[in-house]
Amino acid sequence: MFTGLVEIIGQVSDYSSQDTTESGGNGVSITISKAAEILGDCHLGDSIAVNGTCLTVTEFDKDSFKVGVSQETLRKTNLGNLKSGSYVNLERAVTSDVRLGGHVVQGHVDTIASIVSRTPDGNSIVFEFELRDKKFINYIVHKGFIAIDGTSLTVVDVDYKLSRFKIMMIAHTQTRVILPQKAIGDSVNIEVDLTGKLIERQIEIQLQNQLQNENSALQKLVSRLIDEKLAKLKA
């Protein structure tokens, strides 16, 4: 679990599409340098969020660490667009003594979005994004939390028809994350707030249980509406 409070910005020093070393696992691997600040207590197998994507450390030294990337992760995220020299947001998994200053972030990216616009507003910047997978707009609400490239941010506007939303980034945050370095059209990783998914699932379960129970209020309502509709068709 993560907080969405980016600790440092690291830099990709190597991107391998077929890493045959033991730590590479014969797959895609990414080595990230300039990470000494978060590696003092690092162990093999630790989780580090890279642009909001929870990845496992397979190799590390004082300044850099390597992670493996699955094909599923490449499909869901923008990590496949990284190359040597790319900057990335980094955050270690939380421990019991970490203050939760952002919001609960799993590091499980739902989809990507493209930057539609960026507009100065005083010393802040308003960013607008459009989702690649439109269905996730249903989990985004005004003043709700969202993780963008692993950064916990607050939604300030939502357009459900266009599957777009906006956030405002203050000057302090602009110097500590990679989003201000990106241009219109660039992609970002999106993780919607887990709360909405949990509520939706609980509602689905309750509706399924009621529909399966012949004596439930919902089942009686559905039966009555069907009977009324059939009566009108016969009239």
mmCIF file of C-alpha atoms in Angstrom:
data_model
loop_
_atom_site.group_PDB
_atom_site.id
_atom_site.type_symbol
_atom_site.label_atom_id
_atom_site.label_comp_id
_atom_site.label_asym_id
_atom_site.label_seq_id
_atom_site.Cartn_x
_atom_site.Cartn_y
_atom_site.Cartn_z
ATOM 1 C CA MET A 1 0.000 0.000 0.000
ATOM 2 C CA PHE A 2 1.114 3.571 -0.720
ATOM 3 C CA THR A 3 0.022 7.091 0.187
ATOM 4 C CA GLY A 4 0.346 8.885 -3.147
ATOM 5 C CA LEU A 5 2.953 11.219 -1.633
ATOM 6 C CA VAL A 6 5.903 10.927 -4.016
ATOM 7 C CA GLU A 7 9.193 10.683 -2.120
ATOM 8 C CA ILE A 8 11.681 11.420 -4.895
ATOM 9 C CA ILE A 9 12.024 11.602 -8.660
ATOM 10 C CA GLY A 10 14.285 8.901 -10.083
ATOM 11 C CA GLN A 11 15.690 8.436 -13.591
ATOM 12 C CA VAL A 12 15.589 5.377 -15.825
ATOM 13 C CA SER A 13 19.171 4.279 -16.515
ATOM 14 C CA ASP A 14 18.285 1.103 -18.413
ATOM 15 C CA TYR A 15 15.167 -0.318 -20.060
ATOM 16 C CA SER A 16 15.467 -3.906 -21.272
ATOM 17 C CA SER A 17 12.730 -5.617 -23.270
ATOM 18 C CA GLN A 18 14.352 -9.029 -22.833
ATOM 19 C CA ASP A 19 16.485 -9.163 -19.711
ATOM 20 C CA THR A 20 18.055 -12.634 -19.570
ATOM 21 C CA THR A 21 19.772 -12.111 -16.210
ATOM 22 C CA GLU A 22 18.505 -13.838 -13.075
ATOM 23 C CA SER A 23 17.116 -10.563 -11.711
ATOM 24 C CA GLY A 24 15.529 -9.800 -15.072
ATOM 25 C CA GLY A 25 13.590 -13.053 -15.270
ATOM 26 C CA ASN A 26 13.783 -13.284 -19.085
ATOM 27 C CA GLY A 27 11.333 -10.432 -19.460
ATOM 28 C CA VAL A 28 11.054 -6.646 -19.362
ATOM 29 C CA SER A 29 13.114 -4.943 -16.673
ATOM 30 C CA ILE A 30 13.717 -1.331 -15.717
ATOM 31 C CA THR A 31 16.713 -0.027 -13.782
ATOM 32 C CA ILE A 32 16.193 3.293 -12.010
ATOM 33 C CA SER A 33 19.024 5.443 -10.698
ATOM 34 C CA LYS A 34 19.258 8.607 -8.555
ATOM 35 C CA ALA A 35 17.289 6.679 -5.940
ATOM 36 C CA ALA A 36 19.792 6.570 -3.067
ATOM 37 C CA GLU A 37 17.455 8.488 -0.768
ATOM 38 C CA ILE A 38 14.935 5.621 -0.641
ATOM 39 C CA LEU A 39 17.333 2.661 -0.780
ATOM 40 C CA GLY A 40 18.896 2.887 2.671
ATOM 41 C CA ASP A 41 16.450 0.337 4.069
ATOM 42 C CA CYS A 42 15.786 -1.554 0.828
ATOM 43 C CA HIS A 43 15.613 -5.362 0.604
ATOM 44 C CA LEU A 44 15.137 -7.739 -2.303
ATOM 45 C CA GLY A 45 11.426 -8.269 -2.841
ATOM 46 C CA ASP A 46 10.421 -4.853 -1.494
ATOM 47 C CA SER A 47 7.656 -2.938 -3.261
ATOM 48 C CA ILE A 48 8.336 0.465 -4.790
ATOM 49 C CA ALA A 49 5.743 2.434 -6.749
ATOM 50 C CA VAL A 50 7.159 3.628 -10.076
ATOM 51 C CA ASN A 51 4.798 6.210 -11.579
ATOM 52 C CA GLY A 52 2.121 4.762 -9.337
ATOM 53 C CA THR A 53 2.740 1.143 -10.362
ATOM 54 C CA CYS A 54 3.629 -1.272 -7.568
ATOM 55 C CA LEU A 55 6.757 -3.148 -8.676
ATOM 56 C CA THR A 56 9.091 -5.600 -6.940
ATOM 57 C CA VAL A 57 12.775 -4.871 -6.393
ATOM 58 C CA THR A 58 14.869 -7.687 -7.916
ATOM 59 C CA GLU A 59 18.311 -6.065 -7.628
ATOM 60 C CA PHE A 60 19.709 -2.909 -6.032
ATOM 61 C CA ASP A 61 22.841 -1.041 -4.966
ATOM 62 C CA LYS A 62 23.389 2.267 -3.151
ATOM 63 C CA ASP A 63 22.029 4.452 -5.952
ATOM 64 C CA SER A 64 19.841 2.299 -8.201
ATOM 65 C CA PHE A 65 17.389 -0.593 -8.262
ATOM 66 C CA LYS A 66 15.910 -2.959 -10.839
ATOM 67 C CA VAL A 67 12.300 -4.080 -11.207
ATOM 68 C CA GLY A 68 10.610 -6.585 -13.481
ATOM 69 C CA VAL A 69 7.517 -5.607 -15.469
ATOM 70 C CA SER A 70 4.848 -8.097 -16.541
ATOM 71 C CA GLN A 71 2.974 -7.940 -19.835
ATOM 72 C CA GLU A 72 -0.257 -7.222 -17.965
ATOM 73 C CA THR A 73 1.388 -4.215 -16.345
ATOM 74 C CA LEU A 74 2.592 -2.974 -19.726
ATOM 75 C CA ARG A 75 -0.963 -3.225 -21.068
ATOM 76 C CA LYS A 76 -2.472 -1.309 -18.162
ATOM 77 C CA THR A 77 0.178 1.389 -17.659
ATOM 78 C CA ASN A 78 2.430 3.788 -19.534
ATOM 79 C CA LEU A 79 5.628 2.074 -18.346
ATOM 80 C CA GLY A 80 6.210 0.735 -21.858
ATOM 81 C CA ASN A 81 6.830 4.324 -22.984
ATOM 82 C CA LEU A 82 9.797 4.732 -20.648
ATOM 83 C CA LYS A 83 13.344 4.862 -21.995
ATOM 84 C CA SER A 84 16.804 5.620 -20.674
ATOM 85 C CA GLY A 85 16.744 9.152 -19.310
ATOM 86 C CA SER A 86 13.016 9.198 -18.458
ATOM 87 C CA TYR A 87 12.113 10.588 -15.047
ATOM 88 C CA VAL A 88 9.750 8.673 -12.771
ATOM 89 C CA ASN A 89 7.924 9.254 -9.492
ATOM 90 C CA LEU A 90 9.060 6.925 -6.704
ATOM 91 C CA GLU A 91 7.430 5.958 -3.410
ATOM 92 C CA ARG A 92 8.200 3.109 -1.050
ATOM 93 C CA ALA A 93 5.400 0.988 0.385
ATOM 94 C CA VAL A 94 4.097 2.353 3.675
ATOM 95 C CA THR A 95 5.164 1.036 7.067
ATOM 96 C CA SER A 96 3.259 1.130 10.340
ATOM 97 C CA ASP A 97 4.861 4.435 11.375
ATOM 98 C CA VAL A 98 4.076 6.384 8.161
ATOM 99 C CA ARG A 99 1.516 9.187 8.364
ATOM 100 C CA LEU A 100 -1.167 8.835 5.683
ATOM 101 C CA GLY A 101 -1.043 12.342 4.238
ATOM 102 C CA GLY A 102 -2.428 11.467 0.784
ATOM 103 C CA HIS A 103 -4.957 8.666 0.366
ATOM 104 C CA VAL A 104 -4.878 4.875 0.217
ATOM 105 C CA VAL A 105 -3.172 3.947 -3.069
ATOM 106 C CA GLN A 106 -2.745 0.297 -4.017
ATOM 107 C CA GLY A 107 -0.254 0.768 -6.818
ATOM 108 C CA HIS A 108 -2.614 -1.163 -9.105
ATOM 109 C CA VAL A 109 -3.064 1.116 -12.112
ATOM 110 C CA ASP A 110 -6.548 0.946 -13.658
ATOM 111 C CA THR A 111 -5.875 2.640 -16.971
ATOM 112 C CA ILE A 112 -4.005 5.499 -18.599
ATOM 113 C CA ALA A 113 -5.184 8.967 -19.574
ATOM 114 C CA SER A 114 -3.846 11.602 -21.948
ATOM 115 C CA ILE A 115 -3.232 15.216 -21.024
ATOM 116 C CA VAL A 116 -5.818 17.327 -22.849
ATOM 117 C CA SER A 117 -4.862 20.740 -21.519
ATOM 118 C CA ARG A 118 -2.769 22.540 -18.892
ATOM 119 C CA THR A 119 -3.790 26.020 -17.825
ATOM 120 C CA PRO A 120 -1.971 28.340 -15.377
ATOM 121 C CA ASP A 121 -4.137 29.543 -12.477
ATOM 122 C CA GLY A 122 -2.063 31.896 -10.349
ATOM 123 C CA ASN A 123 0.928 29.844 -9.203
ATOM 124 C CA SER A 124 -1.029 26.617 -9.740
ATOM 125 C CA ILE A 125 -1.645 24.581 -12.902
ATOM 126 C CA VAL A 126 -5.003 23.064 -13.879
ATOM 127 C CA PHE A 127 -4.543 19.829 -15.831
ATOM 128 C CA GLU A 128 -7.332 18.163 -17.821
ATOM 129 C CA PHE A 129 -7.170 14.464 -18.731
ATOM 130 C CA GLU A 130 -9.156 12.086 -20.944
ATOM 131 C CA LEU A 131 -9.358 8.416 -20.001
ATOM 132 C CA ARG A 132 -8.413 5.684 -22.463
ATOM 133 C CA ASP A 133 -10.862 3.247 -20.839
ATOM 134 C CA LYS A 134 -14.052 5.279 -20.493
ATOM 135 C CA LYS A 135 -15.741 3.065 -17.874
ATOM 136 C CA PHE A 136 -13.442 4.314 -15.124
ATOM 137 C CA ILE A 137 -14.958 7.794 -15.278
ATOM 138 C CA ASN A 138 -17.795 6.367 -13.153
ATOM 139 C CA TYR A 139 -15.403 6.086 -10.198
ATOM 140 C CA ILE A 140 -14.199 9.692 -10.443
ATOM 141 C CA VAL A 141 -16.121 12.323 -8.487
ATOM 142 C CA HIS A 142 -15.798 16.027 -7.817
ATOM 143 C CA LYS A 143 -13.486 16.611 -4.822
ATOM 144 C CA GLY A 144 -12.639 12.904 -4.735
ATOM 145 C CA PHE A 145 -9.153 11.410 -4.641
ATOM 146 C CA ILE A 146 -7.262 10.131 -7.663
ATOM 147 C CA ALA A 147 -3.677 8.898 -8.171
ATOM 148 C CA ILE A 148 -1.949 10.256 -11.292
ATOM 149 C CA ASP A 149 1.455 8.665 -11.960
ATOM 150 C CA GLY A 150 1.329 7.757 -8.267
ATOM 151 C CA THR A 151 0.616 11.302 -7.063
ATOM 152 C CA SER A 152 -2.392 11.725 -4.775
ATOM 153 C CA LEU A 153 -4.476 14.586 -6.139
ATOM 154 C CA THR A 154 -7.977 16.036 -5.737
ATOM 155 C CA VAL A 155 -10.446 16.113 -8.626
ATOM 156 C CA VAL A 156 -11.808 19.622 -9.246
ATOM 157 C CA ASP A 157 -14.091 18.919 -12.227
ATOM 158 C CA VAL A 158 -15.563 15.904 -14.070
ATOM 159 C CA ASP A 159 -17.120 15.631 -17.545
ATOM 160 C CA TYR A 160 -18.854 12.248 -17.638
ATOM 161 C CA LYS A 161 -19.888 12.557 -21.298
ATOM 162 C CA LEU A 162 -16.336 13.090 -22.542
ATOM 163 C CA SER A 163 -14.689 10.883 -19.873
ATOM 164 C CA ARG A 164 -12.562 13.809 -18.808
ATOM 165 C CA PHE A 165 -11.575 15.263 -15.450
ATOM 166 C CA LYS A 166 -9.415 18.053 -14.048
ATOM 167 C CA ILE A 167 -7.030 18.469 -11.131
ATOM 168 C CA MET A 168 -5.224 21.519 -9.781
ATOM 169 C CA MET A 169 -1.558 21.244 -8.812
ATOM 170 C CA ILE A 170 -0.096 23.764 -6.384
ATOM 171 C CA ALA A 171 3.402 25.225 -6.778
ATOM 172 C CA HIS A 172 4.874 23.081 -3.975
ATOM 173 C CA THR A 173 3.837 19.829 -5.685
ATOM 174 C CA GLN A 174 5.003 20.994 -9.123
ATOM 175 C CA THR A 175 8.650 20.785 -8.064
ATOM 176 C CA ARG A 176 8.351 17.293 -6.581
ATOM 177 C CA VAL A 177 6.604 15.201 -9.244
ATOM 178 C CA ILE A 178 7.013 14.583 -12.975
ATOM 179 C CA LEU A 179 3.596 15.749 -14.225
ATOM 180 C CA PRO A 180 4.630 19.394 -14.875
ATOM 181 C CA GLN A 181 7.408 18.075 -17.157
ATOM 182 C CA LYS A 182 4.847 16.413 -19.440
ATOM 183 C CA ALA A 183 3.248 17.942 -22.537
ATOM 184 C CA ILE A 184 -0.270 17.889 -23.948
ATOM 185 C CA GLY A 185 -0.875 14.452 -25.459
ATOM 186 C CA ASP A 186 1.461 12.646 -23.063
ATOM 187 C CA SER A 187 0.041 9.764 -21.049
ATOM 188 C CA VAL A 188 -0.264 9.290 -17.299
ATOM 189 C CA ASN A 189 -1.120 6.301 -15.119
ATOM 190 C CA ILE A 190 -4.488 6.460 -13.396
ATOM 191 C CA GLU A 191 -5.620 4.663 -10.256
ATOM 192 C CA VAL A 192 -9.136 5.601 -9.189
ATOM 193 C CA ASP A 193 -10.140 5.664 -5.530
ATOM 194 C CA LEU A 194 -10.711 2.130 -4.245
ATOM 195 C CA THR A 195 -13.734 3.249 -2.192
ATOM 196 C CA GLY A 196 -15.952 3.590 -5.262
ATOM 197 C CA LYS A 197 -15.110 0.071 -6.453
ATOM 198 C CA LEU A 198 -15.896 -1.425 -3.045
ATOM 199 C CA ILE A 199 -19.259 0.357 -2.831
ATOM 200 C CA GLU A 200 -20.191 -0.747 -6.358
ATOM 201 C CA ARG A 201 -19.348 -4.371 -5.560
ATOM 202 C CA GLN A 202 -21.370 -4.355 -2.359
ATOM 203 C CA ILE A 203 -24.392 -2.937 -4.200
ATOM 204 C CA GLU A 204 -24.039 -5.629 -6.890
ATOM 205 C CA ILE A 205 -23.979 -8.357 -4.236
ATOM 206 C CA GLN A 206 -27.045 -6.959 -2.486
ATOM 207 C CA LEU A 207 -28.984 -6.685 -5.754
ATOM 208 C CA GLN A 208 -28.038 -10.226 -6.772
ATOM 209 C CA ASN A 209 -29.129 -11.597 -3.404
ATOM 210 C CA GLN A 210 -32.450 -9.776 -3.577
ATOM 211 C CA LEU A 211 -33.160 -10.900 -7.142
ATOM 212 C CA GLN A 212 -32.505 -14.515 -6.126
ATOM 213 C CA ASN A 213 -34.892 -14.234 -3.178
ATOM 214 C CA GLU A 214 -38.496 -14.533 -4.345
ATOM 215 C CA ASN A 215 -39.764 -12.793 -1.218
ATOM 216 C CA SER A 216 -37.398 -9.820 -1.349
ATOM 217 C CA ALA A 217 -38.744 -6.305 -1.805
ATOM 218 C CA LEU A 218 -36.771 -5.895 -5.024
ATOM 219 C CA GLN A 219 -38.072 -9.152 -6.499
ATOM 220 C CA LYS A 220 -41.648 -8.185 -5.641
ATOM 221 C CA LEU A 221 -41.143 -4.771 -7.253
ATOM 222 C CA VAL A 222 -39.717 -6.307 -10.438
ATOM 223 C CA SER A 223 -42.603 -8.813 -10.601
ATOM 224 C CA ARG A 224 -45.183 -6.050 -10.127
ATOM 225 C CA LEU A 225 -43.648 -3.894 -12.867
ATOM 226 C CA ILE A 226 -43.606 -6.874 -15.249
ATOM 227 C CA ASP A 227 -47.243 -7.671 -14.472
ATOM 228 C CA GLU A 228 -48.254 -4.043 -15.044
ATOM 229 C CA LYS A 229 -46.397 -3.954 -18.360
ATOM 230 C CA LEU A 230 -48.013 -7.202 -19.540
ATOM 231 C CA ALA A 231 -51.457 -5.914 -18.523
ATOM 232 C CA LYS A 232 -50.960 -2.777 -20.617
ATOM 233 C CA LEU A 233 -49.880 -4.846 -23.620
ATOM 234 C CA LYS A 234 -53.002 -7.015 -23.357
ATOM 235 C CA ALA A 235 -55.364 -4.025 -22.972
#
